[in-house]
Amino acid sequence: VAFNADHAVTVPFHLPKIGKGEQAWELIFDTFEPAIPDKPWRPKKRAVYDMRPCSMAVFRSPITPAEEA
């Protein structure tokens, strides 16, 4: 979960590195963009998300169960 309480400034939010066996970060929702995107936001290398003013975003990184790995 990421918050930006500033009323004017976009803040870069650095997500933690992905561990072995985990999938890439995925944006679940962003209150600045209430419409659900057609394609989920998934960063290529740098996991940095620009948090727009007065917004909240939720991310997840699903873990593959051991029996599926």
PDB file of N, CA, C and O in Angstrom:
ATOM      1  N   VAL A   1       0.852  -1.166   0.000  1.00  0.00           N
ATOM      2  CA  VAL A   1       0.000   0.000   0.000  1.00  0.00           C
ATOM      3  C   VAL A   1       0.902   1.233   0.000  1.00  0.00           C
ATOM      4  O   VAL A   1       1.860   1.300   0.771  1.00  0.00           O
ATOM      5  N   ALA A   2       0.602   2.164  -0.870  1.00  0.00           N
ATOM      6  CA  ALA A   2       1.387   3.398  -0.962  1.00  0.00           C
ATOM      7  C   ALA A   2       0.428   4.590  -0.909  1.00  0.00           C
ATOM      8  O   ALA A   2      -0.656   4.541  -1.491  1.00  0.00           O
ATOM      9  N   PHE A   3       0.860   5.643  -0.197  1.00  0.00           N
ATOM     10  CA  PHE A   3       0.061   6.860  -0.070  1.00  0.00           C
ATOM     11  C   PHE A   3       0.885   8.062  -0.502  1.00  0.00           C
ATOM     12  O   PHE A   3       2.085   8.114  -0.268  1.00  0.00           O
ATOM     13  N   ASN A   4       0.225   9.040  -1.114  1.00  0.00           N
ATOM     14  CA  ASN A   4       0.832  10.340  -1.374  1.00  0.00           C
ATOM     15  C   ASN A   4      -0.173  11.378  -0.896  1.00  0.00           C
ATOM     16  O   ASN A   4      -1.197  11.606  -1.540  1.00  0.00           O
ATOM     17  N   ALA A   5       0.119  12.007   0.224  1.00  0.00           N
ATOM     18  CA  ALA A   5      -0.793  12.997   0.801  1.00  0.00           C
ATOM     19  C   ALA A   5      -0.525  14.413   0.310  1.00  0.00           C
ATOM     20  O   ALA A   5      -1.282  15.329   0.628  1.00  0.00           O
ATOM     21  N   ASP A   6       0.535  14.605  -0.473  1.00  0.00           N
ATOM     22  CA  ASP A   6       0.832  15.940  -0.986  1.00  0.00           C
ATOM     23  C   ASP A   6      -0.258  16.357  -1.976  1.00  0.00           C
ATOM     24  O   ASP A   6      -0.780  15.523  -2.723  1.00  0.00           O
ATOM     25  N   HIS A   7      -0.572  17.630  -2.011  1.00  0.00           N
ATOM     26  CA  HIS A   7      -1.647  18.115  -2.881  1.00  0.00           C
ATOM     27  C   HIS A   7      -1.160  18.566  -4.253  1.00  0.00           C
ATOM     28  O   HIS A   7      -1.985  18.889  -5.114  1.00  0.00           O
ATOM     29  N   ALA A   8       0.150  18.590  -4.481  1.00  0.00           N
ATOM     30  CA  ALA A   8       0.647  19.107  -5.757  1.00  0.00           C
ATOM     31  C   ALA A   8       1.771  18.283  -6.380  1.00  0.00           C
ATOM     32  O   ALA A   8       1.984  18.373  -7.573  1.00  0.00           O
ATOM     33  N   VAL A   9       2.472  17.481  -5.585  1.00  0.00           N
ATOM     34  CA  VAL A   9       3.692  16.830  -6.066  1.00  0.00           C
ATOM     35  C   VAL A   9       3.470  15.342  -6.321  1.00  0.00           C
ATOM     36  O   VAL A   9       2.894  14.639  -5.492  1.00  0.00           O
ATOM     37  N   THR A  10       3.941  14.861  -7.469  1.00  0.00           N
ATOM     38  CA  THR A  10       3.982  13.431  -7.758  1.00  0.00           C
ATOM     39  C   THR A  10       5.242  12.869  -7.112  1.00  0.00           C
ATOM     40  O   THR A  10       6.324  13.436  -7.246  1.00  0.00           O
ATOM     41  N   VAL A  11       5.085  11.767  -6.395  1.00  0.00           N
ATOM     42  CA  VAL A  11       6.198  11.185  -5.641  1.00  0.00           C
ATOM     43  C   VAL A  11       6.518   9.798  -6.198  1.00  0.00           C
ATOM     44  O   VAL A  11       5.627   8.954  -6.302  1.00  0.00           O
ATOM     45  N   PRO A  12       7.798   9.531  -6.553  1.00  0.00           N
ATOM     46  CA  PRO A  12       8.156   8.189  -7.005  1.00  0.00           C
ATOM     47  C   PRO A  12       8.179   7.220  -5.816  1.00  0.00           C
ATOM     48  O   PRO A  12       8.824   7.489  -4.805  1.00  0.00           O
ATOM     49  N   PHE A  13       7.447   6.138  -5.935  1.00  0.00           N
ATOM     50  CA  PHE A  13       7.395   5.122  -4.885  1.00  0.00           C
ATOM     51  C   PHE A  13       8.210   3.927  -5.346  1.00  0.00           C
ATOM     52  O   PHE A  13       7.931   3.329  -6.376  1.00  0.00           O
ATOM     53  N   HIS A  14       9.233   3.558  -4.580  1.00  0.00           N
ATOM     54  CA  HIS A  14      10.122   2.447  -4.921  1.00  0.00           C
ATOM     55  C   HIS A  14       9.634   1.189  -4.218  1.00  0.00           C
ATOM     56  O   HIS A  14       9.690   1.101  -2.992  1.00  0.00           O
ATOM     57  N   LEU A  15       9.165   0.225  -5.006  1.00  0.00           N
ATOM     58  CA  LEU A  15       8.707  -1.033  -4.423  1.00  0.00           C
ATOM     59  C   LEU A  15       9.910  -1.913  -4.098  1.00  0.00           C
ATOM     60  O   LEU A  15      10.942  -1.837  -4.769  1.00  0.00           O
ATOM     61  N   PRO A  16       9.792  -2.771  -3.079  1.00  0.00           N
ATOM     62  CA  PRO A  16      10.902  -3.656  -2.730  1.00  0.00           C
ATOM     63  C   PRO A  16      11.235  -4.618  -3.875  1.00  0.00           C
ATOM     64  O   PRO A  16      10.388  -4.925  -4.716  1.00  0.00           O
ATOM     65  N   LYS A  17      12.495  -5.087  -3.868  1.00  0.00           N
ATOM     66  CA  LYS A  17      12.907  -6.059  -4.883  1.00  0.00           C
ATOM     67  C   LYS A  17      12.098  -7.337  -4.733  1.00  0.00           C
ATOM     68  O   LYS A  17      11.684  -7.702  -3.637  1.00  0.00           O
ATOM     69  N   ILE A  18      11.905  -8.008  -5.850  1.00  0.00           N
ATOM     70  CA  ILE A  18      11.170  -9.273  -5.880  1.00  0.00           C
ATOM     71  C   ILE A  18      12.120 -10.396  -5.482  1.00  0.00           C
ATOM     72  O   ILE A  18      13.238 -10.486  -5.986  1.00  0.00           O
ATOM     73  N   GLY A  19      11.676 -11.263  -4.600  1.00  0.00           N
ATOM     74  CA  GLY A  19      12.484 -12.395  -4.176  1.00  0.00           C
ATOM     75  C   GLY A  19      12.344 -13.568  -5.137  1.00  0.00           C
ATOM     76  O   GLY A  19      11.468 -13.594  -6.005  1.00  0.00           O
ATOM     77  N   LYS A  20      13.211 -14.533  -4.979  1.00  0.00           N
ATOM     78  CA  LYS A  20      13.177 -15.728  -5.818  1.00  0.00           C
ATOM     79  C   LYS A  20      11.856 -16.469  -5.587  1.00  0.00           C
ATOM     80  O   LYS A  20      11.418 -16.634  -4.459  1.00  0.00           O
ATOM     81  N   GLY A  21      11.224 -16.885  -6.660  1.00  0.00           N
ATOM     82  CA  GLY A  21       9.954 -17.589  -6.567  1.00  0.00           C
ATOM     83  C   GLY A  21       8.743 -16.678  -6.525  1.00  0.00           C
ATOM     84  O   GLY A  21       7.620 -17.147  -6.506  1.00  0.00           O
ATOM     85  N   GLU A  22       8.969 -15.366  -6.485  1.00  0.00           N
ATOM     86  CA  GLU A  22       7.853 -14.418  -6.471  1.00  0.00           C
ATOM     87  C   GLU A  22       7.653 -13.845  -7.865  1.00  0.00           C
ATOM     88  O   GLU A  22       8.579 -13.777  -8.661  1.00  0.00           O
ATOM     89  N   GLN A  23       6.444 -13.446  -8.156  1.00  0.00           N
ATOM     90  CA  GLN A  23       6.127 -12.849  -9.443  1.00  0.00           C
ATOM     91  C   GLN A  23       6.308 -11.340  -9.357  1.00  0.00           C
ATOM     92  O   GLN A  23       6.433 -10.782  -8.282  1.00  0.00           O
ATOM     93  N   ALA A  24       6.300 -10.691 -10.502  1.00  0.00           N
ATOM     94  CA  ALA A  24       6.491  -9.238 -10.561  1.00  0.00           C
ATOM     95  C   ALA A  24       5.373  -8.514  -9.823  1.00  0.00           C
ATOM     96  O   ALA A  24       4.270  -9.033  -9.656  1.00  0.00           O
ATOM     97  N   TRP A  25       5.689  -7.285  -9.377  1.00  0.00           N
ATOM     98  CA  TRP A  25       4.681  -6.450  -8.731  1.00  0.00           C
ATOM     99  C   TRP A  25       3.541  -6.175  -9.691  1.00  0.00           C
ATOM    100  O   TRP A  25       3.749  -5.978 -10.886  1.00  0.00           O
ATOM    101  N   GLU A  26       2.355  -6.156  -9.170  1.00  0.00           N
ATOM    102  CA  GLU A  26       1.161  -5.883  -9.964  1.00  0.00           C
ATOM    103  C   GLU A  26       0.327  -4.838  -9.239  1.00  0.00           C
ATOM    104  O   GLU A  26       0.094  -4.951  -8.033  1.00  0.00           O
ATOM    105  N   LEU A  27      -0.096  -3.817  -9.959  1.00  0.00           N
ATOM    106  CA  LEU A  27      -0.958  -2.784  -9.388  1.00  0.00           C
ATOM    107  C   LEU A  27      -2.384  -3.317  -9.323  1.00  0.00           C
ATOM    108  O   LEU A  27      -2.937  -3.765 -10.329  1.00  0.00           O
ATOM    109  N   ILE A  28      -2.970  -3.288  -8.136  1.00  0.00           N
ATOM    110  CA  ILE A  28      -4.361  -3.723  -7.965  1.00  0.00           C
ATOM    111  C   ILE A  28      -5.308  -2.555  -8.240  1.00  0.00           C
ATOM    112  O   ILE A  28      -6.260  -2.684  -8.997  1.00  0.00           O
ATOM    113  N   PHE A  29      -5.032  -1.393  -7.616  1.00  0.00           N
ATOM    114  CA  PHE A  29      -5.794  -0.188  -7.943  1.00  0.00           C
ATOM    115  C   PHE A  29      -5.035   1.047  -7.498  1.00  0.00           C
ATOM    116  O   PHE A  29      -4.136   0.979  -6.668  1.00  0.00           O
ATOM    117  N   ASP A  30      -5.420   2.167  -8.092  1.00  0.00           N
ATOM    118  CA  ASP A  30      -4.855   3.473  -7.768  1.00  0.00           C
ATOM    119  C   ASP A  30      -6.040   4.430  -7.698  1.00  0.00           C
ATOM    120  O   ASP A  30      -6.815   4.521  -8.648  1.00  0.00           O
ATOM    121  N   THR A  31      -6.198   5.125  -6.577  1.00  0.00           N
ATOM    122  CA  THR A  31      -7.357   6.018  -6.421  1.00  0.00           C
ATOM    123  C   THR A  31      -7.320   7.210  -7.369  1.00  0.00           C
ATOM    124  O   THR A  31      -8.358   7.823  -7.616  1.00  0.00           O
ATOM    125  N   PHE A  32      -6.147   7.539  -7.912  1.00  0.00           N
ATOM    126  CA  PHE A  32      -6.064   8.630  -8.885  1.00  0.00           C
ATOM    127  C   PHE A  32      -6.666   8.198 -10.218  1.00  0.00           C
ATOM    128  O   PHE A  32      -7.203   9.008 -10.951  1.00  0.00           O
ATOM    129  N   GLU A  33      -6.548   6.910 -10.531  1.00  0.00           N
ATOM    130  CA  GLU A  33      -7.099   6.317 -11.763  1.00  0.00           C
ATOM    131  C   GLU A  33      -8.121   5.266 -11.352  1.00  0.00           C
ATOM    132  O   GLU A  33      -7.800   4.077 -11.296  1.00  0.00           O
ATOM    133  N   PRO A  34      -9.350   5.659 -11.050  1.00  0.00           N
ATOM    134  CA  PRO A  34     -10.319   4.692 -10.528  1.00  0.00           C
ATOM    135  C   PRO A  34     -10.750   3.613 -11.521  1.00  0.00           C
ATOM    136  O   PRO A  34     -11.205   2.564 -11.104  1.00  0.00           O
ATOM    137  N   ALA A  35     -10.585   3.854 -12.819  1.00  0.00           N
ATOM    138  CA  ALA A  35     -10.960   2.837 -13.804  1.00  0.00           C
ATOM    139  C   ALA A  35      -9.945   1.695 -13.758  1.00  0.00           C
ATOM    140  O   ALA A  35      -8.741   1.915 -13.628  1.00  0.00           O
ATOM    141  N   ILE A  36     -10.424   0.483 -13.860  1.00  0.00           N
ATOM    142  CA  ILE A  36      -9.537  -0.680 -13.872  1.00  0.00           C
ATOM    143  C   ILE A  36      -8.836  -0.726 -15.229  1.00  0.00           C
ATOM    144  O   ILE A  36      -9.487  -0.707 -16.272  1.00  0.00           O
ATOM    145  N   PRO A  37      -7.499  -0.781 -15.240  1.00  0.00           N
ATOM    146  CA  PRO A  37      -6.781  -0.780 -16.511  1.00  0.00           C
ATOM    147  C   PRO A  37      -6.994  -2.080 -17.286  1.00  0.00           C
ATOM    148  O   PRO A  37      -7.245  -3.138 -16.700  1.00  0.00           O
ATOM    149  N   ASP A  38      -6.903  -1.986 -18.630  1.00  0.00           N
ATOM    150  CA  ASP A  38      -7.035  -3.173 -19.478  1.00  0.00           C
ATOM    151  C   ASP A  38      -5.897  -4.150 -19.217  1.00  0.00           C
ATOM    152  O   ASP A  38      -6.087  -5.355 -19.207  1.00  0.00           O
ATOM    153  N   LYS A  39      -4.695  -3.595 -19.049  1.00  0.00           N
ATOM    154  CA  LYS A  39      -3.522  -4.420 -18.774  1.00  0.00           C
ATOM    155  C   LYS A  39      -2.974  -4.023 -17.413  1.00  0.00           C
ATOM    156  O   LYS A  39      -2.848  -2.845 -17.131  1.00  0.00           O
ATOM    157  N   PRO A  40      -2.646  -4.995 -16.572  1.00  0.00           N
ATOM    158  CA  PRO A  40      -2.100  -4.635 -15.261  1.00  0.00           C
ATOM    159  C   PRO A  40      -0.739  -3.966 -15.384  1.00  0.00           C
ATOM    160  O   PRO A  40       0.034  -4.251 -16.295  1.00  0.00           O
ATOM    161  N   TRP A  41      -0.451  -3.040 -14.452  1.00  0.00           N
ATOM    162  CA  TRP A  41       0.852  -2.386 -14.415  1.00  0.00           C
ATOM    163  C   TRP A  41       1.848  -3.375 -13.856  1.00  0.00           C
ATOM    164  O   TRP A  41       1.676  -3.899 -12.752  1.00  0.00           O
ATOM    165  N   ARG A  42       2.881  -3.671 -14.625  1.00  0.00           N
ATOM    166  CA  ARG A  42       3.953  -4.554 -14.185  1.00  0.00           C
ATOM    167  C   ARG A  42       5.260  -3.943 -14.647  1.00  0.00           C
ATOM    168  O   ARG A  42       5.484  -3.803 -15.850  1.00  0.00           O
ATOM    169  N   PRO A  43       6.121  -3.575 -13.720  1.00  0.00           N
ATOM    170  CA  PRO A  43       7.387  -2.947 -14.112  1.00  0.00           C
ATOM    171  C   PRO A  43       8.325  -3.941 -14.769  1.00  0.00           C
ATOM    172  O   PRO A  43       8.259  -5.137 -14.509  1.00  0.00           O
ATOM    173  N   LYS A  44       9.183  -3.431 -15.642  1.00  0.00           N
ATOM    174  CA  LYS A  44      10.175  -4.274 -16.309  1.00  0.00           C
ATOM    175  C   LYS A  44      11.335  -4.565 -15.354  1.00  0.00           C
ATOM    176  O   LYS A  44      11.501  -5.673 -14.902  1.00  0.00           O
ATOM    177  N   LYS A  45      12.152  -3.549 -15.063  1.00  0.00           N
ATOM    178  CA  LYS A  45      13.302  -3.746 -14.181  1.00  0.00           C
ATOM    179  C   LYS A  45      13.137  -2.968 -12.885  1.00  0.00           C
ATOM    180  O   LYS A  45      13.073  -3.541 -11.820  1.00  0.00           O
ATOM    181  N   ARG A  46      13.107  -1.655 -13.001  1.00  0.00           N
ATOM    182  CA  ARG A  46      12.970  -0.813 -11.805  1.00  0.00           C
ATOM    183  C   ARG A  46      11.524  -0.809 -11.358  1.00  0.00           C
ATOM    184  O   ARG A  46      10.647  -0.497 -12.128  1.00  0.00           O
ATOM    185  N   ALA A  47      11.288  -1.170 -10.139  1.00  0.00           N
ATOM    186  CA  ALA A  47       9.924  -1.162  -9.617  1.00  0.00           C
ATOM    187  C   ALA A  47       9.660   0.193  -8.960  1.00  0.00           C
ATOM    188  O   ALA A  47       9.671   0.327  -7.752  1.00  0.00           O
ATOM    189  N   VAL A  48       9.449   1.210  -9.800  1.00  0.00           N
ATOM    190  CA  VAL A  48       9.149   2.558  -9.324  1.00  0.00           C
ATOM    191  C   VAL A  48       7.793   2.962  -9.905  1.00  0.00           C
ATOM    192  O   VAL A  48       7.570   2.858 -11.105  1.00  0.00           O
ATOM    193  N   TYR A  49       6.917   3.403  -9.040  1.00  0.00           N
ATOM    194  CA  TYR A  49       5.582   3.814  -9.458  1.00  0.00           C
ATOM    195  C   TYR A  49       5.390   5.269  -9.069  1.00  0.00           C
ATOM    196  O   TYR A  49       5.653   5.650  -7.932  1.00  0.00           O
ATOM    197  N   ASP A  50       4.952   6.082 -10.005  1.00  0.00           N
ATOM    198  CA  ASP A  50       4.715   7.500  -9.735  1.00  0.00           C
ATOM    199  C   ASP A  50       3.376   7.686  -9.047  1.00  0.00           C
ATOM    200  O   ASP A  50       2.321   7.498  -9.650  1.00  0.00           O
ATOM    201  N   MET A  51       3.447   8.041  -7.763  1.00  0.00           N
ATOM    202  CA  MET A  51       2.246   8.290  -6.976  1.00  0.00           C
ATOM    203  C   MET A  51       1.798   9.726  -7.223  1.00  0.00           C
ATOM    204  O   MET A  51       2.503  10.674  -6.916  1.00  0.00           O
ATOM    205  N   ARG A  52       0.615   9.885  -7.773  1.00  0.00           N
ATOM    206  CA  ARG A  52       0.093  11.212  -8.071  1.00  0.00           C
ATOM    207  C   ARG A  52      -0.445  11.863  -6.800  1.00  0.00           C
ATOM    208  O   ARG A  52      -0.708  11.191  -5.807  1.00  0.00           O
ATOM    209  N   PRO A  53      -0.614  13.179  -6.829  1.00  0.00           N
ATOM    210  CA  PRO A  53      -1.075  13.893  -5.627  1.00  0.00           C
ATOM    211  C   PRO A  53      -2.381  13.327  -5.060  1.00  0.00           C
ATOM    212  O   PRO A  53      -3.277  12.931  -5.804  1.00  0.00           O
ATOM    213  N   CYS A  54      -2.453  13.294  -3.740  1.00  0.00           N
ATOM    214  CA  CYS A  54      -3.654  12.860  -3.003  1.00  0.00           C
ATOM    215  C   CYS A  54      -4.171  11.501  -3.474  1.00  0.00           C
ATOM    216  O   CYS A  54      -5.348  11.342  -3.790  1.00  0.00           O
ATOM    217  N   SER A  55      -3.281  10.528  -3.539  1.00  0.00           N
ATOM    218  CA  SER A  55      -3.706   9.219  -4.024  1.00  0.00           C
ATOM    219  C   SER A  55      -3.180   8.096  -3.146  1.00  0.00           C
ATOM    220  O   SER A  55      -2.276   8.272  -2.335  1.00  0.00           O
ATOM    221  N   MET A  56      -3.769   6.918  -3.346  1.00  0.00           N
ATOM    222  CA  MET A  56      -3.361   5.698  -2.674  1.00  0.00           C
ATOM    223  C   MET A  56      -3.343   4.593  -3.723  1.00  0.00           C
ATOM    224  O   MET A  56      -4.208   4.547  -4.599  1.00  0.00           O
ATOM    225  N   ALA A  57      -2.355   3.709  -3.641  1.00  0.00           N
ATOM    226  CA  ALA A  57      -2.268   2.594  -4.580  1.00  0.00           C
ATOM    227  C   ALA A  57      -1.987   1.315  -3.802  1.00  0.00           C
ATOM    228  O   ALA A  57      -1.312   1.338  -2.771  1.00  0.00           O
ATOM    229  N   VAL A  58      -2.511   0.208  -4.312  1.00  0.00           N
ATOM    230  CA  VAL A  58      -2.297  -1.099  -3.697  1.00  0.00           C
ATOM    231  C   VAL A  58      -1.627  -2.000  -4.727  1.00  0.00           C
ATOM    232  O   VAL A  58      -2.061  -2.074  -5.881  1.00  0.00           O
ATOM    233  N   PHE A  59      -0.557  -2.665  -4.292  1.00  0.00           N
ATOM    234  CA  PHE A  59       0.211  -3.568  -5.146  1.00  0.00           C
ATOM    235  C   PHE A  59       0.242  -4.951  -4.512  1.00  0.00           C
ATOM    236  O   PHE A  59       0.050  -5.100  -3.315  1.00  0.00           O
ATOM    237  N   ARG A  60       0.541  -5.949  -5.344  1.00  0.00           N
ATOM    238  CA  ARG A  60       0.764  -7.292  -4.817  1.00  0.00           C
ATOM    239  C   ARG A  60       1.860  -7.975  -5.624  1.00  0.00           C
ATOM    240  O   ARG A  60       2.138  -7.601  -6.774  1.00  0.00           O
ATOM    241  N   SER A  61       2.463  -8.943  -5.016  1.00  0.00           N
ATOM    242  CA  SER A  61       3.450  -9.779  -5.685  1.00  0.00           C
ATOM    243  C   SER A  61       3.091 -11.213  -5.318  1.00  0.00           C
ATOM    244  O   SER A  61       3.489 -11.709  -4.260  1.00  0.00           O
ATOM    245  N   PRO A  62       2.329 -11.888  -6.171  1.00  0.00           N
ATOM    246  CA  PRO A  62       1.898 -13.249  -5.834  1.00  0.00           C
ATOM    247  C   PRO A  62       3.085 -14.182  -5.667  1.00  0.00           C
ATOM    248  O   PRO A  62       4.076 -14.070  -6.362  1.00  0.00           O
ATOM    249  N   ILE A  63       2.975 -15.101  -4.739  1.00  0.00           N
ATOM    250  CA  ILE A  63       4.005 -16.111  -4.510  1.00  0.00           C
ATOM    251  C   ILE A  63       3.520 -17.422  -5.099  1.00  0.00           C
ATOM    252  O   ILE A  63       2.386 -17.838  -4.856  1.00  0.00           O
ATOM    253  N   THR A  64       4.385 -18.061  -5.880  1.00  0.00           N
ATOM    254  CA  THR A  64       4.044 -19.353  -6.463  1.00  0.00           C
ATOM    255  C   THR A  64       4.186 -20.417  -5.368  1.00  0.00           C
ATOM    256  O   THR A  64       5.241 -20.514  -4.745  1.00  0.00           O
ATOM    257  N   PRO A  65       3.126 -21.209  -5.127  1.00  0.00           N
ATOM    258  CA  PRO A  65       3.231 -22.264  -4.118  1.00  0.00           C
ATOM    259  C   PRO A  65       4.377 -23.216  -4.443  1.00  0.00           C
ATOM    260  O   PRO A  65       4.673 -23.474  -5.609  1.00  0.00           O
ATOM    261  N   ALA A  66       5.018 -23.764  -3.418  1.00  0.00           N
ATOM    262  CA  ALA A  66       6.184 -24.630  -3.577  1.00  0.00           C
ATOM    263  C   ALA A  66       5.910 -25.817  -4.497  1.00  0.00           C
ATOM    264  O   ALA A  66       6.765 -26.193  -5.304  1.00  0.00           O
ATOM    265  N   GLU A  67       4.738 -26.401  -4.428  1.00  0.00           N
ATOM    266  CA  GLU A  67       4.441 -27.578  -5.270  1.00  0.00           C
ATOM    267  C   GLU A  67       4.305 -27.195  -6.746  1.00  0.00           C
ATOM    268  O   GLU A  67       4.395 -28.052  -7.601  1.00  0.00           O
ATOM    269  N   GLU A  68       4.087 -25.929  -7.064  1.00  0.00           N
ATOM    270  CA  GLU A  68       3.983 -25.484  -8.451  1.00  0.00           C
ATOM    271  C   GLU A  68       5.308 -24.969  -8.987  1.00  0.00           C
ATOM    272  O   GLU A  68       5.451 -24.803 -10.180  1.00  0.00           O
ATOM    273  N   ALA A  69       6.269 -24.689  -8.124  1.00  0.00           N
ATOM    274  CA  ALA A  69       7.542 -24.098  -8.556  1.00  0.00           C
ATOM    275  C   ALA A  69       8.416 -25.120  -9.249  1.00  0.00           C
ATOM    276  O   ALA A  69       8.336 -26.268  -9.149  1.00  0.00           O
TER     277      ALA A  69
END
